[in-house]
Tab-separated table of C-alpha atoms in Angstrom:
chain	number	residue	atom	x	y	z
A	1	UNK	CA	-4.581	23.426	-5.613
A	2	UNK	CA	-4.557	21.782	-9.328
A	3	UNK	CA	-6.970	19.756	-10.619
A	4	UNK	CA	-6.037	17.220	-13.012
A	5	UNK	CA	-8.723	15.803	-15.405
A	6	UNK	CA	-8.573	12.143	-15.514
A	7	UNK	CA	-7.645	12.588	-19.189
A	8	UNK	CA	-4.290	13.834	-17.941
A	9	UNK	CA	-3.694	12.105	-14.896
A	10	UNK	CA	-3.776	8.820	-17.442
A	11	UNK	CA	-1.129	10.212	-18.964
A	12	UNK	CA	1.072	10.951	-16.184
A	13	UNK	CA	0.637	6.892	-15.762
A	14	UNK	CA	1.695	5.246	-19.059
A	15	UNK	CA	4.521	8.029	-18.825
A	16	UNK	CA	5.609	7.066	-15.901
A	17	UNK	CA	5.254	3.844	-16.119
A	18	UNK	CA	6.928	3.335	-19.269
A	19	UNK	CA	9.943	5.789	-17.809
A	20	UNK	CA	10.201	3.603	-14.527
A	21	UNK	CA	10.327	0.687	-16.785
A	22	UNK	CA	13.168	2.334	-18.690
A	23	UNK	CA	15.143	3.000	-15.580
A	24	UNK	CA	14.758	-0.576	-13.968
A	25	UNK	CA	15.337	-1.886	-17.446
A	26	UNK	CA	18.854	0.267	-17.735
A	27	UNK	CA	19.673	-0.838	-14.118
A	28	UNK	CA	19.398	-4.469	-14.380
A	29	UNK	CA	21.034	-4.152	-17.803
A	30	UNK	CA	24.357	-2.611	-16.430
A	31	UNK	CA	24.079	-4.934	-13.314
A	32	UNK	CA	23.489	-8.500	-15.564
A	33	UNK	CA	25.501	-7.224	-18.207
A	34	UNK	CA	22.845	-8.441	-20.716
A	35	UNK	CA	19.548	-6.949	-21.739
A	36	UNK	CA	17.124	-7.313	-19.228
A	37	UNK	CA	13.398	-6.314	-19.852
A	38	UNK	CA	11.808	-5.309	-16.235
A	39	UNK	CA	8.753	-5.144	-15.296
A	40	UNK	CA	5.579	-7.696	-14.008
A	41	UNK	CA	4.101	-7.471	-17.771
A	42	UNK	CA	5.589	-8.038	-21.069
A	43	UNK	CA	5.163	-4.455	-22.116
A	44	UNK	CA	7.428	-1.413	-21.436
A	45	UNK	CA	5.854	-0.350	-18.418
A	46	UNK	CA	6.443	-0.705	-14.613
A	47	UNK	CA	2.735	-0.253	-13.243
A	48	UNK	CA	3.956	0.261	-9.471
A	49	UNK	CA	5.775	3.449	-10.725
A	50	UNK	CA	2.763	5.274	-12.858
A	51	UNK	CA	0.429	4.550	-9.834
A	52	UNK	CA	2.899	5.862	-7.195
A	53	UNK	CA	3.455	9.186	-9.403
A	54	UNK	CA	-0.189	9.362	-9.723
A	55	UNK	CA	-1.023	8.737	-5.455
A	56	UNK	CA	2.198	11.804	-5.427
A	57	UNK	CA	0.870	13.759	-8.186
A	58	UNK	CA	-2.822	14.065	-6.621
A	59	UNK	CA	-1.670	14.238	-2.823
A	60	UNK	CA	1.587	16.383	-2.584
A	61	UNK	CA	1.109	18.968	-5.019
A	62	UNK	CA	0.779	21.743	-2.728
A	63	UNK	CA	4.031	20.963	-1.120
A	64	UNK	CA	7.415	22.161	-1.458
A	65	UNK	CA	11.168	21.960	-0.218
A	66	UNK	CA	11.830	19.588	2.603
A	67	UNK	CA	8.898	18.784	2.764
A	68	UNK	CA	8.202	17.293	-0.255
A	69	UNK	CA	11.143	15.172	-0.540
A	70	UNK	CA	10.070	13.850	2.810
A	71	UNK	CA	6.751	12.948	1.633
A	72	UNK	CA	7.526	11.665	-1.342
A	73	UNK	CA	10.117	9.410	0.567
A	74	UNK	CA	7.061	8.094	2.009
A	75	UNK	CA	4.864	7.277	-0.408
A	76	UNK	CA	7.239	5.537	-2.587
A	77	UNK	CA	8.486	3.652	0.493
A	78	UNK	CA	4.531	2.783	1.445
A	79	UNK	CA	3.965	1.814	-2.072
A	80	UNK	CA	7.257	-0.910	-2.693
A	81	UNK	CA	6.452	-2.273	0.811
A	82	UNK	CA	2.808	-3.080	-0.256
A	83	UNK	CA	3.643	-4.203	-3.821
A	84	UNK	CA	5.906	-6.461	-2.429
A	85	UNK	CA	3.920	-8.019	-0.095
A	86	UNK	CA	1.149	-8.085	-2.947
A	87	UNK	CA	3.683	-9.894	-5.144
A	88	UNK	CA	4.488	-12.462	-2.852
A	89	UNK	CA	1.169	-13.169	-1.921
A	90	UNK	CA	-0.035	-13.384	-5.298
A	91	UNK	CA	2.686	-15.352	-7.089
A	92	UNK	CA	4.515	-16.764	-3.900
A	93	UNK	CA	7.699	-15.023	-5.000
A	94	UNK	CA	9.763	-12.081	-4.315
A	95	UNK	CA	11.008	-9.789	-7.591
A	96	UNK	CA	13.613	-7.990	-5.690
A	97	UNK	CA	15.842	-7.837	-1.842
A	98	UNK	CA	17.096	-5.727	-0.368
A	99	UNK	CA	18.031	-7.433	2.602
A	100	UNK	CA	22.346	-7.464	1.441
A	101	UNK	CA	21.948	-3.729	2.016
A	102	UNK	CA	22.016	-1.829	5.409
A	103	UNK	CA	18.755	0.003	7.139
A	104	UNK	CA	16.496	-2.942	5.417
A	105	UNK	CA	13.124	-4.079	6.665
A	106	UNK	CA	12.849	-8.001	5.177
A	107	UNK	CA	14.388	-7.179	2.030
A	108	UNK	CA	10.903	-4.906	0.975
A	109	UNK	CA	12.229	-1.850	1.595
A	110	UNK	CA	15.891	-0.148	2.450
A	111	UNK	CA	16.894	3.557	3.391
A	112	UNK	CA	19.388	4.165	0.071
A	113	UNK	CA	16.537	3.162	-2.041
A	114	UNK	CA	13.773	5.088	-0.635
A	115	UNK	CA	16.082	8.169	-0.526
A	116	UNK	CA	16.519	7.686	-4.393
A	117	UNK	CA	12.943	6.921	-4.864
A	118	UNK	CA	12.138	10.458	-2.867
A	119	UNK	CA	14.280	12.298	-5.013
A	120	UNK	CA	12.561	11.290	-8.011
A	121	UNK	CA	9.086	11.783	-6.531
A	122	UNK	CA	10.203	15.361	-5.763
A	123	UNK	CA	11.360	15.942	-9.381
A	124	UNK	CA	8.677	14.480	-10.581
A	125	UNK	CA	5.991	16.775	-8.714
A	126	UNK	CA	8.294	19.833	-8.378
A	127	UNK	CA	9.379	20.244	-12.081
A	128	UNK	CA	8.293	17.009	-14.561
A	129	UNK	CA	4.695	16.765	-14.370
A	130	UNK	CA	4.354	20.597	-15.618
A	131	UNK	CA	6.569	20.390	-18.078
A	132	UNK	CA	4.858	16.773	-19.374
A	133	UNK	CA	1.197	18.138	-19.609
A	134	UNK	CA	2.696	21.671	-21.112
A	135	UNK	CA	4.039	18.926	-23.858
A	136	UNK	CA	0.861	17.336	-24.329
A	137	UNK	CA	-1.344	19.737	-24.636
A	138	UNK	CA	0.400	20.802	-27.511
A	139	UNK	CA	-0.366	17.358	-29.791
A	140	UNK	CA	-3.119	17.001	-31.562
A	141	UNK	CA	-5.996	15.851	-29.148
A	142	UNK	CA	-8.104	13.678	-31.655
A	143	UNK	CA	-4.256	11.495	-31.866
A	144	UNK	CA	-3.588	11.217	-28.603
A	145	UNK	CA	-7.081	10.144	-27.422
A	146	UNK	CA	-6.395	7.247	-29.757
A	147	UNK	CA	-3.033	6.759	-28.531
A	148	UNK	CA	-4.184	6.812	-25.022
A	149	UNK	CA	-7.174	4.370	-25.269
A	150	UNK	CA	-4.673	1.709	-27.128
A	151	UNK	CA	-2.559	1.703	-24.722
A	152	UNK	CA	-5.685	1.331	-22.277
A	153	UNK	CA	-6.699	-1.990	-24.179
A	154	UNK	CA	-3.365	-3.249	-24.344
A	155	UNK	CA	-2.289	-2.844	-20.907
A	156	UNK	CA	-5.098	-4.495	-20.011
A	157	UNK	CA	-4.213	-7.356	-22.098
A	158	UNK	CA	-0.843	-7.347	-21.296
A	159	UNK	CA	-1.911	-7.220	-17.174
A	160	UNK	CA	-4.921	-9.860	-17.577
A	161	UNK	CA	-2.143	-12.187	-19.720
A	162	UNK	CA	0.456	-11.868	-17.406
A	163	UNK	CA	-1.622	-12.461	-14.372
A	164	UNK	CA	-3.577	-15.608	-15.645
A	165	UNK	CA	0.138	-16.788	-16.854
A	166	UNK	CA	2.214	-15.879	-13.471
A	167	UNK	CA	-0.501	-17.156	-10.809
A	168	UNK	CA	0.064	-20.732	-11.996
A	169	UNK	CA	-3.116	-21.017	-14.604
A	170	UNK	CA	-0.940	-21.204	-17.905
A	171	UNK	CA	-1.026	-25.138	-17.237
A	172	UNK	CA	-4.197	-24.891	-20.478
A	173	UNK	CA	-3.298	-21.056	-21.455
A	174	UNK	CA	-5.883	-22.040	-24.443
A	175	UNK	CA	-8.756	-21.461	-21.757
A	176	UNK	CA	-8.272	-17.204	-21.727
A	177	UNK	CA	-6.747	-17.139	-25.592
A	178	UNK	CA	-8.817	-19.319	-27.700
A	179	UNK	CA	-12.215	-17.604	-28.587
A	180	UNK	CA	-13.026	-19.704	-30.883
A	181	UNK	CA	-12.770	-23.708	-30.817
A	182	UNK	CA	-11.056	-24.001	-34.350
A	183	UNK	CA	-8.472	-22.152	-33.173
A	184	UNK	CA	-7.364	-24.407	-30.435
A	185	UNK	CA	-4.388	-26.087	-31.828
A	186	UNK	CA	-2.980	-22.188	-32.873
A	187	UNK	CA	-3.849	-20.665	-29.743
A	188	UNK	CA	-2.302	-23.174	-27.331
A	189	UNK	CA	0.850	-23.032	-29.638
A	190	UNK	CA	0.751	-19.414	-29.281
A	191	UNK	CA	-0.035	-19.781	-25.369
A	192	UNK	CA	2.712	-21.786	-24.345
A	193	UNK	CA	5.310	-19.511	-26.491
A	194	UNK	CA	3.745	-16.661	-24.400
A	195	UNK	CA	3.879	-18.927	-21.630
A	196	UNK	CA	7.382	-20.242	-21.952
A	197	UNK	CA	8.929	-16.458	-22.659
A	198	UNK	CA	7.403	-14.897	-19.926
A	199	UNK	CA	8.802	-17.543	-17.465
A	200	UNK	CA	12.317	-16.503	-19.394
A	201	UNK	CA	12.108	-13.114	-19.186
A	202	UNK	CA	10.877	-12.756	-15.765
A	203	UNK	CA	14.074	-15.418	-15.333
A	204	UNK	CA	16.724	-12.907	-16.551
A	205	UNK	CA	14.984	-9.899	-15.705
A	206	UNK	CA	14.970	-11.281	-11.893
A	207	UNK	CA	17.958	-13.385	-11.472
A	208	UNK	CA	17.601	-12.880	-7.330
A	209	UNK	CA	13.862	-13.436	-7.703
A	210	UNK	CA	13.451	-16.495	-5.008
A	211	UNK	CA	10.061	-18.764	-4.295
A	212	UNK	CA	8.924	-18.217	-0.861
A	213	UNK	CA	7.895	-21.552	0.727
A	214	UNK	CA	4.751	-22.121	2.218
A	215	UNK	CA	3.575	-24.021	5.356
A	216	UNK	CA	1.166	-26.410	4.335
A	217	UNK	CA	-2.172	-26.549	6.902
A	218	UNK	CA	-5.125	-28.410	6.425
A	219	UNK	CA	-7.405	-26.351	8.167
A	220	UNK	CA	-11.098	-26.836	9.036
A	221	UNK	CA	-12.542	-23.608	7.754
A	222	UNK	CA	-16.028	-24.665	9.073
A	223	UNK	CA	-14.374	-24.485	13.084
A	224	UNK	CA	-11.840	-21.319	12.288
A	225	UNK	CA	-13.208	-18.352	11.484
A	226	UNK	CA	-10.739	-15.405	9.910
A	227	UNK	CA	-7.855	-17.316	10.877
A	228	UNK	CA	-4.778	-15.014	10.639
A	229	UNK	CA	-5.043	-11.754	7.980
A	230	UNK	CA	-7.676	-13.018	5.499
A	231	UNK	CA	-9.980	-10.883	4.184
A	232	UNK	CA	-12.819	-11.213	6.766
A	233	UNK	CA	-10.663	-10.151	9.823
A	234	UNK	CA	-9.438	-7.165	7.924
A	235	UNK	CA	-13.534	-6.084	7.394
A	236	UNK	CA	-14.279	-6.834	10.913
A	237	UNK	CA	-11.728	-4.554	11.584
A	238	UNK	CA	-12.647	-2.185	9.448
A	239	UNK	CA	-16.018	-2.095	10.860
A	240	UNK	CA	-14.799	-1.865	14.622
A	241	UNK	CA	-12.561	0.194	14.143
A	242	UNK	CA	-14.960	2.644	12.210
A	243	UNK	CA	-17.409	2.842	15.368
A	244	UNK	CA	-14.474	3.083	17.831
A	245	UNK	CA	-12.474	5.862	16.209
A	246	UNK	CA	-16.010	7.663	15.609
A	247	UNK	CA	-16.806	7.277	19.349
A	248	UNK	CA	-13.299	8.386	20.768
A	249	UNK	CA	-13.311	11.352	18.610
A	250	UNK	CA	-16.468	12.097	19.886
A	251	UNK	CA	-15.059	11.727	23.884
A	252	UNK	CA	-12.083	14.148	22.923
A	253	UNK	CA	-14.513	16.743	21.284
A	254	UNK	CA	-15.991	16.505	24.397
A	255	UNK	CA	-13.356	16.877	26.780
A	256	UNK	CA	-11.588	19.516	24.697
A	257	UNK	CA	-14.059	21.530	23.335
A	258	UNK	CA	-16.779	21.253	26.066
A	259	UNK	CA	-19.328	20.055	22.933
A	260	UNK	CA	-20.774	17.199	21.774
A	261	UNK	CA	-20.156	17.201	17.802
A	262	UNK	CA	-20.355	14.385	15.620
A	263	UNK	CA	-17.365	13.165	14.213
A	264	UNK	CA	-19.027	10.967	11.467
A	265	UNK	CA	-18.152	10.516	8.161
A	266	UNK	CA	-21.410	8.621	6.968
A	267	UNK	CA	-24.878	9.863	6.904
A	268	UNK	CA	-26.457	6.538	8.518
A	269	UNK	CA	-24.344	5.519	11.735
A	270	UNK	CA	-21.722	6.173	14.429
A	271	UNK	CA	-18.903	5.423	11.860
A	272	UNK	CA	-15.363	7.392	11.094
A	273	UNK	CA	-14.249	5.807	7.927
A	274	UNK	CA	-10.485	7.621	8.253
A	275	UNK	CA	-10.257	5.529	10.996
A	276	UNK	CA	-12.044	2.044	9.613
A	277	UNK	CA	-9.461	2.353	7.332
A	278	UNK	CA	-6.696	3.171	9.437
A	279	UNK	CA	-6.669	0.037	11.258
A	280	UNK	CA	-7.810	-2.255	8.824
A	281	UNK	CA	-4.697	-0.940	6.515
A	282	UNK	CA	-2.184	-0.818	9.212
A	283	UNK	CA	-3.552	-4.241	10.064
A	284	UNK	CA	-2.880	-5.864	6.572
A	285	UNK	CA	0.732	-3.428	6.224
A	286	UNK	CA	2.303	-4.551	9.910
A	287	UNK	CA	0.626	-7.823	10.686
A	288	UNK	CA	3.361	-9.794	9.746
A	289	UNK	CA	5.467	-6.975	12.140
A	290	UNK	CA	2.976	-7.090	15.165
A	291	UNK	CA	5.464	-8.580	17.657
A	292	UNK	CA	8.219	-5.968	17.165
A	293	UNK	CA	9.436	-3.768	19.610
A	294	UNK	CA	7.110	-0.476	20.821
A	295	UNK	CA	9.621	2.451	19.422
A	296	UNK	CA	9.356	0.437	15.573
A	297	UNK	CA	5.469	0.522	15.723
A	298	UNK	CA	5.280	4.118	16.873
A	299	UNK	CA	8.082	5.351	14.614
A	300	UNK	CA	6.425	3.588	11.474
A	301	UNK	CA	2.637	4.231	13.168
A	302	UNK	CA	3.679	8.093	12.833
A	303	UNK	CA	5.183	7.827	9.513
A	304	UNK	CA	2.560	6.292	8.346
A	305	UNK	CA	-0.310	7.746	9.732
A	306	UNK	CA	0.826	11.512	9.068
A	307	UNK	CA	1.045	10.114	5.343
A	308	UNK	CA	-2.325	8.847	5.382
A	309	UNK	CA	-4.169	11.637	7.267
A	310	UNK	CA	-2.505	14.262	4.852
A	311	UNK	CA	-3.919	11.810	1.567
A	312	UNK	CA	-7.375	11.869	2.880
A	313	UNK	CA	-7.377	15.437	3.685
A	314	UNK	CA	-6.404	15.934	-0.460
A	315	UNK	CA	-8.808	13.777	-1.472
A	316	UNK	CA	-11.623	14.721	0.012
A	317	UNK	CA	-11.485	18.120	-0.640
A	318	UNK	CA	-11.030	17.204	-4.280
A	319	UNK	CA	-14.077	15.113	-4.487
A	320	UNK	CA	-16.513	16.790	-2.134
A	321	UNK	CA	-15.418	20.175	-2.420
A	322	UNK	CA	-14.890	20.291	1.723
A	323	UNK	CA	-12.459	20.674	4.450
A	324	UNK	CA	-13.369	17.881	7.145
A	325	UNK	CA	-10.396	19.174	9.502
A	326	UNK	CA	-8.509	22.080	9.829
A	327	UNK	CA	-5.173	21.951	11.867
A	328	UNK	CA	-3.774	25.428	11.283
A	329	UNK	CA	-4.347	27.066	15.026
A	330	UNK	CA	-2.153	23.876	16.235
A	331	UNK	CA	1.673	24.664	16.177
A	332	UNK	CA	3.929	22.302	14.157
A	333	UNK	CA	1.070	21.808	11.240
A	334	UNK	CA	1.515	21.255	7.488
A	335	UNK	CA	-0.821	23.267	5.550
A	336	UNK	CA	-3.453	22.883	8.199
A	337	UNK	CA	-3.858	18.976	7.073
A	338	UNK	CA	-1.528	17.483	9.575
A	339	UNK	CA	0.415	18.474	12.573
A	340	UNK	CA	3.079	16.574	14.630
A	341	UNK	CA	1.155	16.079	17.763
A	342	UNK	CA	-1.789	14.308	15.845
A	343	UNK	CA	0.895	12.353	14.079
A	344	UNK	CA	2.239	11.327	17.295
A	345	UNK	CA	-0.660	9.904	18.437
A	346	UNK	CA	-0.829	7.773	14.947
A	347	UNK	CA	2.410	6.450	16.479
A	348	UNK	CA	0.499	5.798	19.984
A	349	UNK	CA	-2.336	4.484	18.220
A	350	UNK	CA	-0.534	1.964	16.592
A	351	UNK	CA	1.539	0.580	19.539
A	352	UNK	CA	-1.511	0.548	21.859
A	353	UNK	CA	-3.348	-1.247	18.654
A	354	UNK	CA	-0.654	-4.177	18.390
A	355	UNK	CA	-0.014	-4.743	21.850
A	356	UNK	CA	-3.129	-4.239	23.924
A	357	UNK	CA	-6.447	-4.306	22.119
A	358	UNK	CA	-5.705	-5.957	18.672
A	359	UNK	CA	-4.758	-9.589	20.613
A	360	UNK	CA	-8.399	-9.707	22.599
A	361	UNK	CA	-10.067	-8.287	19.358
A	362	UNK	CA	-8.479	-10.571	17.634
A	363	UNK	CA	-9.498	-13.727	19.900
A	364	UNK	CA	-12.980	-12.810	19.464
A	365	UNK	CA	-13.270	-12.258	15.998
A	366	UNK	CA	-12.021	-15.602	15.390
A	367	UNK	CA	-14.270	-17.192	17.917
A	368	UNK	CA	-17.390	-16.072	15.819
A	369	UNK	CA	-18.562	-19.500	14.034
A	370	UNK	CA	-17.428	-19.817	10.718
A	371	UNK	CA	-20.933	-19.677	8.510
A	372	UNK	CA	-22.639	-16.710	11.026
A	373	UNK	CA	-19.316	-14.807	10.832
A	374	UNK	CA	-19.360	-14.612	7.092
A	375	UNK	CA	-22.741	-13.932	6.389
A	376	UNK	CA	-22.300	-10.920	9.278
A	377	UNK	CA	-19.282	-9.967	7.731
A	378	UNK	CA	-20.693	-9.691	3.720
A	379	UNK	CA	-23.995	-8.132	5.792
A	380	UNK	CA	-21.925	-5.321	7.177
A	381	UNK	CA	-19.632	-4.807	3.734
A	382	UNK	CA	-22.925	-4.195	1.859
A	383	UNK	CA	-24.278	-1.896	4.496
A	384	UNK	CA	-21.206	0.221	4.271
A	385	UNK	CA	-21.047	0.203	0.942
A	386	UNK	CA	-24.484	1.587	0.191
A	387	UNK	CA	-23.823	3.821	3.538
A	388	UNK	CA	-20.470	5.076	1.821
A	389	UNK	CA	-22.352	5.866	-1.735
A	390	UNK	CA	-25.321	7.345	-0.027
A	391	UNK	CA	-22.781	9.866	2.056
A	392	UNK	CA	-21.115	10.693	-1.168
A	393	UNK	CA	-24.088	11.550	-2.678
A	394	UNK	CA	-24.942	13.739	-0.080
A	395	UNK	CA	-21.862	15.329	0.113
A	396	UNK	CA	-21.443	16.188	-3.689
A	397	UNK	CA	-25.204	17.833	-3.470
A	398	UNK	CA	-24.294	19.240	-0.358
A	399	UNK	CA	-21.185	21.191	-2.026
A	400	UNK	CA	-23.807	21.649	-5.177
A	401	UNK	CA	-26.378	23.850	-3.023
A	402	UNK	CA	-23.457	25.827	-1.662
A	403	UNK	CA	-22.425	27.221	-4.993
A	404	UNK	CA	-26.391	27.604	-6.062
A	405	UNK	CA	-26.759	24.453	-7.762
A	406	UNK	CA	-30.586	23.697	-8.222
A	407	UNK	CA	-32.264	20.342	-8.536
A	408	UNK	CA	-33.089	18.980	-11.862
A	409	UNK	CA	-32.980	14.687	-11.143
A	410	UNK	CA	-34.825	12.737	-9.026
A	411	UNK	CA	-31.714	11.586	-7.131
A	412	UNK	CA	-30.688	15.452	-6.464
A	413	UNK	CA	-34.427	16.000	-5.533
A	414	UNK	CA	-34.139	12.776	-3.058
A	415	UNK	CA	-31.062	14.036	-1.304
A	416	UNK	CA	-32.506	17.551	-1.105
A	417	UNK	CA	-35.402	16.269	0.879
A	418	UNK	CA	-33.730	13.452	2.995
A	419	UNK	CA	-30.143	15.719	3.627
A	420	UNK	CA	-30.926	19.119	3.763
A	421	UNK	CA	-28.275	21.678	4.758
A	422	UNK	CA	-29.325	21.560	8.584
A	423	UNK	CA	-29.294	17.847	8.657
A	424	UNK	CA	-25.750	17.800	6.922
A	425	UNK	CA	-24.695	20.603	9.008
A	426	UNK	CA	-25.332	18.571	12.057
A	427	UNK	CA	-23.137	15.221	10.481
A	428	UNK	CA	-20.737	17.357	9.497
A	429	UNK	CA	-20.577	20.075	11.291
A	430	UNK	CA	-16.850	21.194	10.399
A	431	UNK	CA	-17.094	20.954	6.613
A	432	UNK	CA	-15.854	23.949	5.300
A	433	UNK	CA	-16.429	25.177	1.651
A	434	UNK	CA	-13.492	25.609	-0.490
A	435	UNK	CA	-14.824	28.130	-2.893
């Protein structure tokens, strides 16, 4: 497996982004007959496509053939179905539809385009990232440093502008300009030029962009606790479904293997966080899709969950230096990350989630009164916070005594005393070295 430095991985993301940004720009071009500058910010870059390269670059790099094309078909799909939810959530509009074209779900995402999109993830793995950081390597370093933190700052900019401009708060644009009070009558000049182009451009460059009304509720927030998908439902769930997955892994261990084992992935606490996240992400993806038929949830449950279970098998072995599960003894696997059985239950999961436990879980999270339930809520997101660092820590000194790593900070000296190998062997007790 590679390891890209975050020097390079950076980038693979302004390239990307400025060559998806090219492409969408060329498309609409051809399409409005006019010049048509895409993109959510007023530079030549389309973020969704460096990020997406980057999620491919990092997580399907030991794949090839079919089955990276498949993948990659995936995680583009995954990642225009969340950005456009994101986008209409955030500025109560949608940039593109696809609902005109056949095999569409809501006008997010359609089968043509996430064909395309897994053709040019497989390029883009297979052959272009290679051939990009063979290129750069070659330019002076000392230049492109300085290239690469400018366009840093001026992304950021160009982001934060956009953002502030798009979410409605351009009404006094002279608030996040002016830094200095004489300059209010030039900045607020300069603001609403800003202001009044961006609106254009995002006009032209969108022509089929549409506002998405919204119900109006007054709702008494001191009676309804995480009403619908808000952010404290999706921790609750998080948490619950953390402890659950942790205990029915457990059961199986159990009832397969004839052991108990502890399927944790924190050092304090019953809790699988592969599986906190699991449900609290296909919560927030296919709440909106919860009522749907049993054979779309599993199909998309599968999909999804093979995806996801294949990411965090990548990434933690990049960052801790361990294999947490090894599938290769079970037929039908992928590199012993995934196999199809496990992937079918995803789909199971995720139909059994929707239709029988997530209603009566629901019902009593939102029962909880409004002012208890938040403070438990924020109580349990700094616990697993500090519970998550903690584990990391552990882990990377864990991985550090393996390859003969000896203790030369307090914090390395803490963990050695608190997490010894036999007390991480017992948490973890299939973490395999990769050395």
């Amino acid at each position: 497996m590679n390891y890209y430095t975050g020097y390079e991985l950076l980038w693979l993301f302004f390239i990307y982004s400025f060559g998806g940004w090219v492409l969408e720009t060329i498309s609409a071009t051809l399409k409005q007959r006019k010049f048509a500058n895409r993109g959510l910010v007023n530079g030549p870059f389309c973020v969704l496509y460096g990020l997406t390269a980057i999620a491919m670059t990092v997580g399907l790099q030991e794949l090839r053939g079919i089955w990276l094309f498949i993948f990659a078909t995936v995680y583009a799909t995954v990642a225009e179905w969340v950005s456009g939810h994101l986008i209409e959530k955030a500025f109560k509009a949608r940039w593109w539809d696809y609902s005109n074209i056949k095999w569409n779900l809501d006008g997010y995402i359609c089968l043509p385009a996430s064909l395309f999109w897994g053709v040019l993830g497989y390029l883009a793995v297979r052959w272009c990232n290679g051939v990009t950081l063979i290129l750069l390597h070659i330019l002076p370093k000392l230049l492109m440093h300085i290239v690469l933190l400018t366009l840093i700052g001026v992304l950021f900019v160009d982001i934060f502008g956009s953002f502030m401009l798009l979410t409605g708060k351009s009404k006094k644009p002279e608030r996040w300009i002016a830094t200095d009070a004489g300059m209010d009558k030039i900045s607020t000049k300069i603001a609403g030029k800003i202001a009044g182009s961006l609106e254009k451009r995002l006009k032209k460059a969108y022509p089929k962009a549409r506002k998405i009304e919204e119900e109006i509720r007054e709702e008494n927030e001191e009676k309804v606790f995480a009403k619908g998908c808000d952010f404290y439902k999706i921790v609750m769930l998080f948490m619950i479904g953390a402890f659950l997955g942790d205990i029915t892994e457990t059961i199986f261990c159990r009832v397969t293997a004839g052991v108990w084992m502890s399927r944790s992935s924190v050092v304090w606490g019953p809790f699988s966080i592969v599986w906190g996240l699991a449900i609290a992400l296909v919560t927030a993806l296919l709440y909106k899709y919860k009522d749907k038929g049993d054979r779309f949830l599993f199909l998309t449950g599968t999909l999804l969950g093979g995806a996801y279970e294949y990411f965090c098998s990548v990434f933690t072995e990049l960052v801790f230096g361990k294999v947490f599960w090894d599938y290769s003894k079970i037929p039908f696997n992928l590199g012993g990350r995934i196999n199809l059985l496990y992937c079918f239950f995803w789909g199971i999961a995720a139909v059994v989630w929707f239709k029988i436990l997530f209603p009566p879980v629901e019902k009593w999270i939102e029962k909880i009164p409004a002012v208890a339930g938040k403070l438990l809520t924020w109580f349990l997101l700094v616990f697993m916070v500090c519970n998550i660092l903690v584990s990391c820590v552990a882990l990377v000194r864990y991985d550090e005594r393996g390859n003969g790593v000896q203790a030369t900070n307090v914090v390395q000296k803490w963990v050695d005393v608190h997490y010894d190998d036999a007390k991480m062997k017992k948490i973890y007790p299939n973490a395999k070295g990769i050395n």
